[in-house]
Amino acid sequence: MPNADTSGKFYERPETIASGDEAKQLLIDGNKRFMQAKQANLDLGSTKRTALLKGQKPFAAILSCSDSRVPPELIFDQGLGDLFIIRNAGNIIDPVSLGSIEYAIEHLQVPLLVVMGHQNCGAVTATVEGGEATGSISAIVKRIAPAVEKAKAGKNMSKEELIEKSIKENIKATIRIIERSPILEHVLANGKLTIVGAEYHLVSGEVQWLNY
Ligand SMILES: [Zn+2]
């Protein structure tokens, strides 16, 4: 990985991150570094690993797709102990992924949750294309299907347009489900949690922020 920082000093993010906006700015800055291949000098060594023994204080939780081209730590240029990540094919919400999110917010006081889909998502494409989903893959398709149906409403569009629209609808639908969690109700009401949508673009490396 190219590393622009030749000072030898390790990058340290602020220890306390009070708001969702502050956390989002760190992700925006990190994504900029990633896009420009100017990664921060992250400490991944034993000193840092030992320091983290006493506990974790991630500043953002991210629900994203398992797609190997979409690794959140790399995309946002963050290190050990920074991001609490839940990944599954299609960045869907189910009881297990919701429980993981609730844990991050309730127990780790993470101020920001990002639901991140991405361009050319295979799980969304498979749902749009229909066909038979074998084994437990059908559980994924079933959860994405309502977003595809919603995306279909309105004007006629090409398959590519429908996939793109479905990716966005899937992010939006996921956020709406998370917001209904009784565990998160109070943190959302008192402004202690910000939830944002995001879509990652494979070629540019850019994360587009969506106000859902
Ligand atoms: Zn995907």
Short mmCIF file of C-alpha atoms and ligand atoms in Angstrom, two decimals:
data_model
loop_
_atom_site.label_atom_id
_atom_site.label_comp_id
_atom_site.label_asym_id
_atom_site.label_seq_id
_atom_site.Cartn_x
_atom_site.Cartn_y
_atom_site.Cartn_z
CA MET A 1 0.00 0.00 0.00
CA PRO A 2 1.51 3.39 -0.93
CA ASN A 3 2.16 5.57 2.04
CA ALA A 4 2.51 9.30 1.64
CA ASP A 5 3.53 10.00 5.22
CA THR A 6 7.28 9.74 5.45
CA SER A 7 7.59 11.47 8.83
CA GLY A 8 7.55 8.11 10.57
CA LYS A 9 4.88 9.33 12.96
CA PHE A 10 1.74 7.28 13.30
CA TYR A 11 -1.61 8.78 12.52
CA GLU A 12 -3.77 9.16 15.63
CA ARG A 13 -7.43 9.99 15.39
CA PRO A 14 -8.92 12.13 18.17
CA GLU A 15 -9.58 9.96 21.19
CA THR A 16 -12.98 11.40 21.94
CA ILE A 17 -15.41 11.91 19.13
CA ALA A 18 -18.48 13.58 20.50
CA SER A 19 -20.86 13.78 17.57
CA GLY A 20 -22.00 11.93 14.51
CA ASP A 21 -20.93 14.90 12.37
CA GLU A 22 -17.41 14.75 13.75
CA ALA A 23 -17.27 11.00 13.11
CA LYS A 24 -18.57 11.45 9.57
CA GLN A 25 -15.88 14.06 8.87
CA LEU A 26 -13.19 11.55 9.87
CA LEU A 27 -14.66 9.09 7.38
CA ILE A 28 -14.85 11.74 4.65
CA ASP A 29 -11.19 12.66 5.24
CA GLY A 30 -10.15 8.99 5.28
CA ASN A 31 -12.02 8.26 2.08
CA LYS A 32 -10.27 11.22 0.43
CA ARG A 33 -6.89 9.77 1.44
CA PHE A 34 -7.93 6.39 0.04
CA MET A 35 -9.07 7.89 -3.27
CA GLN A 36 -5.78 9.72 -3.65
CA ALA A 37 -3.73 6.71 -2.46
CA LYS A 38 -2.32 8.93 0.32
CA GLN A 39 -3.04 6.61 3.20
CA ALA A 40 -2.26 7.69 6.74
CA ASN A 41 0.59 5.99 8.56
CA LEU A 42 -1.52 3.64 10.68
CA ASP A 43 -0.07 1.84 13.66
CA LEU A 44 -0.95 -1.83 13.20
CA GLY A 45 1.87 -3.07 15.38
CA SER A 46 2.05 -4.72 18.77
CA THR A 47 2.15 -1.42 20.72
CA LYS A 48 -1.22 -0.44 19.32
CA ARG A 49 -2.61 -3.94 19.69
CA THR A 50 -1.53 -3.98 23.34
CA ALA A 51 -3.06 -0.55 23.97
CA LEU A 52 -6.35 -1.84 22.62
CA LEU A 53 -6.34 -4.75 25.07
CA LYS A 54 -8.11 -2.60 27.63
CA GLY A 55 -11.07 -2.10 25.33
CA GLN A 56 -12.39 -0.71 22.10
CA LYS A 57 -13.81 2.72 21.37
CA PRO A 58 -14.79 2.66 17.70
CA PHE A 59 -16.17 5.98 16.44
CA ALA A 60 -18.48 4.59 13.76
CA ALA A 61 -20.49 1.47 13.06
CA ILE A 62 -20.78 0.44 9.44
CA LEU A 63 -23.21 -2.01 7.90
CA SER A 64 -21.78 -2.90 4.53
CA CYS A 65 -21.69 -5.61 1.87
CA SER A 66 -19.37 -8.62 2.12
CA ASP A 67 -18.14 -7.90 -1.41
CA SER A 68 -14.35 -8.25 -1.42
CA ARG A 69 -14.00 -5.00 -3.34
CA VAL A 70 -15.64 -3.02 -0.52
CA PRO A 71 -13.50 -3.29 2.65
CA PRO A 72 -14.54 -0.44 5.00
CA GLU A 73 -11.21 -0.06 6.83
CA LEU A 74 -9.40 0.44 3.53
CA ILE A 75 -12.06 2.63 1.92
CA PHE A 76 -12.10 4.93 4.96
CA ASP A 77 -8.41 4.54 5.75
CA GLN A 78 -8.96 3.62 9.40
CA GLY A 79 -7.00 1.40 11.72
CA LEU A 80 -7.42 -1.00 14.59
CA GLY A 81 -10.18 -0.13 17.02
CA ASP A 82 -11.72 2.55 14.81
CA LEU A 83 -14.68 0.96 13.04
CA PHE A 84 -17.29 -1.51 14.25
CA ILE A 85 -18.25 -3.34 11.08
CA ILE A 86 -21.14 -5.61 10.23
CA ARG A 87 -20.91 -7.20 6.82
CA ASN A 88 -23.16 -9.51 4.86
CA ALA A 89 -24.03 -9.95 1.20
CA GLY A 90 -26.30 -7.05 0.26
CA ASN A 91 -25.84 -5.10 3.53
CA ILE A 92 -29.18 -6.37 4.73
CA ILE A 93 -30.71 -6.05 8.14
CA ASP A 94 -31.75 -9.18 10.00
CA PRO A 95 -31.98 -9.92 13.74
CA VAL A 96 -28.26 -10.71 13.96
CA SER A 97 -27.04 -7.64 12.08
CA LEU A 98 -29.49 -5.43 13.99
CA GLY A 99 -28.31 -6.92 17.28
CA SER A 100 -24.71 -6.14 16.35
CA ILE A 101 -25.66 -2.55 15.55
CA GLU A 102 -27.57 -2.22 18.83
CA TYR A 103 -24.53 -3.52 20.68
CA ALA A 104 -22.24 -0.94 19.06
CA ILE A 105 -24.57 1.90 19.93
CA GLU A 106 -25.87 0.81 23.31
CA HIS A 107 -22.63 -0.58 24.76
CA LEU A 108 -19.87 1.16 22.84
CA GLN A 109 -21.68 4.51 22.46
CA VAL A 110 -20.84 4.79 18.78
CA PRO A 111 -22.21 8.16 17.59
CA LEU A 112 -22.47 7.32 13.87
CA LEU A 113 -23.97 4.46 11.92
CA VAL A 114 -23.36 4.20 8.19
CA VAL A 115 -25.41 1.87 6.00
CA MET A 116 -23.21 1.45 2.96
CA GLY A 117 -24.24 -0.16 -0.30
CA HIS A 118 -22.14 -0.15 -3.42
CA GLN A 119 -22.20 0.07 -7.17
CA ASN A 120 -22.54 -3.27 -9.03
CA CYS A 121 -23.74 -5.13 -5.93
CA GLY A 122 -24.07 -8.80 -6.80
CA ALA A 123 -26.73 -9.50 -4.18
CA VAL A 124 -28.96 -6.70 -5.48
CA THR A 125 -28.29 -7.70 -9.11
CA ALA A 126 -29.26 -11.31 -8.37
CA THR A 127 -32.48 -10.10 -6.76
CA VAL A 128 -33.30 -7.90 -9.77
CA GLU A 129 -32.59 -10.77 -12.17
CA GLY A 130 -34.87 -13.12 -10.25
CA GLY A 131 -34.21 -16.79 -10.84
CA GLU A 132 -33.84 -19.42 -8.20
CA ALA A 133 -31.83 -18.62 -5.11
CA THR A 134 -30.50 -21.84 -3.65
CA GLY A 135 -30.04 -22.70 0.01
CA SER A 136 -29.86 -19.85 2.47
CA ILE A 137 -29.09 -17.37 -0.31
CA SER A 138 -32.87 -17.12 -0.64
CA ALA A 139 -32.95 -15.47 2.81
CA ILE A 140 -30.83 -12.63 1.42
CA VAL A 141 -32.84 -12.24 -1.78
CA LYS A 142 -36.09 -12.20 0.19
CA ARG A 143 -34.86 -9.25 2.24
CA ILE A 144 -33.71 -7.25 -0.79
CA ALA A 145 -36.84 -7.99 -2.90
CA PRO A 146 -39.09 -5.27 -1.38
CA ALA A 147 -36.49 -2.62 -2.28
CA VAL A 148 -36.41 -3.88 -5.88
CA GLU A 149 -40.21 -3.78 -6.05
CA LYS A 150 -40.17 -0.21 -4.81
CA ALA A 151 -37.49 0.74 -7.32
CA LYS A 152 -39.59 -0.71 -10.15
CA ALA A 153 -42.47 1.67 -9.44
CA GLY A 154 -42.77 4.58 -11.81
CA LYS A 155 -41.05 4.94 -15.13
CA ASN A 156 -39.65 2.23 -17.33
CA MET A 157 -35.93 1.83 -16.99
CA SER A 158 -33.07 -0.31 -18.18
CA LYS A 159 -31.83 -3.20 -16.06
CA GLU A 160 -28.76 -1.18 -15.10
CA GLU A 161 -30.92 1.72 -13.97
CA LEU A 162 -33.14 -0.60 -11.99
CA ILE A 163 -30.14 -2.17 -10.26
CA GLU A 164 -28.75 1.25 -9.36
CA LYS A 165 -32.11 2.44 -8.06
CA SER A 166 -32.59 -0.80 -6.10
CA ILE A 167 -29.18 -0.39 -4.43
CA LYS A 168 -30.33 3.00 -3.14
CA GLU A 169 -33.79 1.74 -2.13
CA ASN A 170 -32.15 -1.14 -0.27
CA ILE A 171 -30.02 1.30 1.76
CA LYS A 172 -33.06 3.44 2.48
CA ALA A 173 -35.23 0.47 3.54
CA THR A 174 -32.47 -0.81 5.80
CA ILE A 175 -32.19 2.55 7.56
CA ARG A 176 -35.98 2.68 8.10
CA ILE A 177 -35.88 -0.76 9.79
CA ILE A 178 -32.95 0.22 12.03
CA GLU A 179 -34.74 3.40 13.10
CA ARG A 180 -37.63 1.31 14.40
CA SER A 181 -35.42 -0.53 16.90
CA PRO A 182 -36.82 0.18 20.40
CA ILE A 183 -33.25 -0.01 21.74
CA LEU A 184 -32.16 2.89 19.54
CA GLU A 185 -35.24 5.04 20.04
CA HIS A 186 -33.81 7.12 22.90
CA VAL A 187 -30.38 7.74 21.33
CA LEU A 188 -32.04 8.83 18.10
CA ALA A 189 -34.47 11.07 20.00
CA ASN A 190 -31.76 12.82 22.00
CA GLY A 191 -29.42 13.22 19.03
CA LYS A 192 -26.74 10.86 20.31
CA LEU A 193 -26.86 8.78 17.15
CA THR A 194 -26.66 9.86 13.53
CA ILE A 195 -27.59 7.36 10.81
CA VAL A 196 -26.47 8.03 7.25
CA GLY A 197 -26.67 6.14 3.98
CA ALA A 198 -23.71 5.80 1.66
CA GLU A 199 -22.90 4.26 -1.69
CA TYR A 200 -19.39 3.24 -2.61
CA HIS A 201 -18.23 3.62 -6.21
CA LEU A 202 -15.87 0.91 -7.35
CA VAL A 203 -13.69 2.75 -9.84
CA SER A 204 -13.35 6.21 -8.29
CA GLY A 205 -13.16 4.79 -4.77
CA GLU A 206 -15.53 7.53 -3.67
CA VAL A 207 -18.15 7.12 -1.00
CA GLN A 208 -21.24 9.10 -1.94
CA TRP A 209 -23.26 10.22 1.09
CA LEU A 210 -27.01 9.81 0.95
CA ASN A 211 -29.39 11.75 3.13
CA TYR A 212 -31.91 9.05 3.87
ZN ZN B 1 -22.68 -6.17 -2.68
#
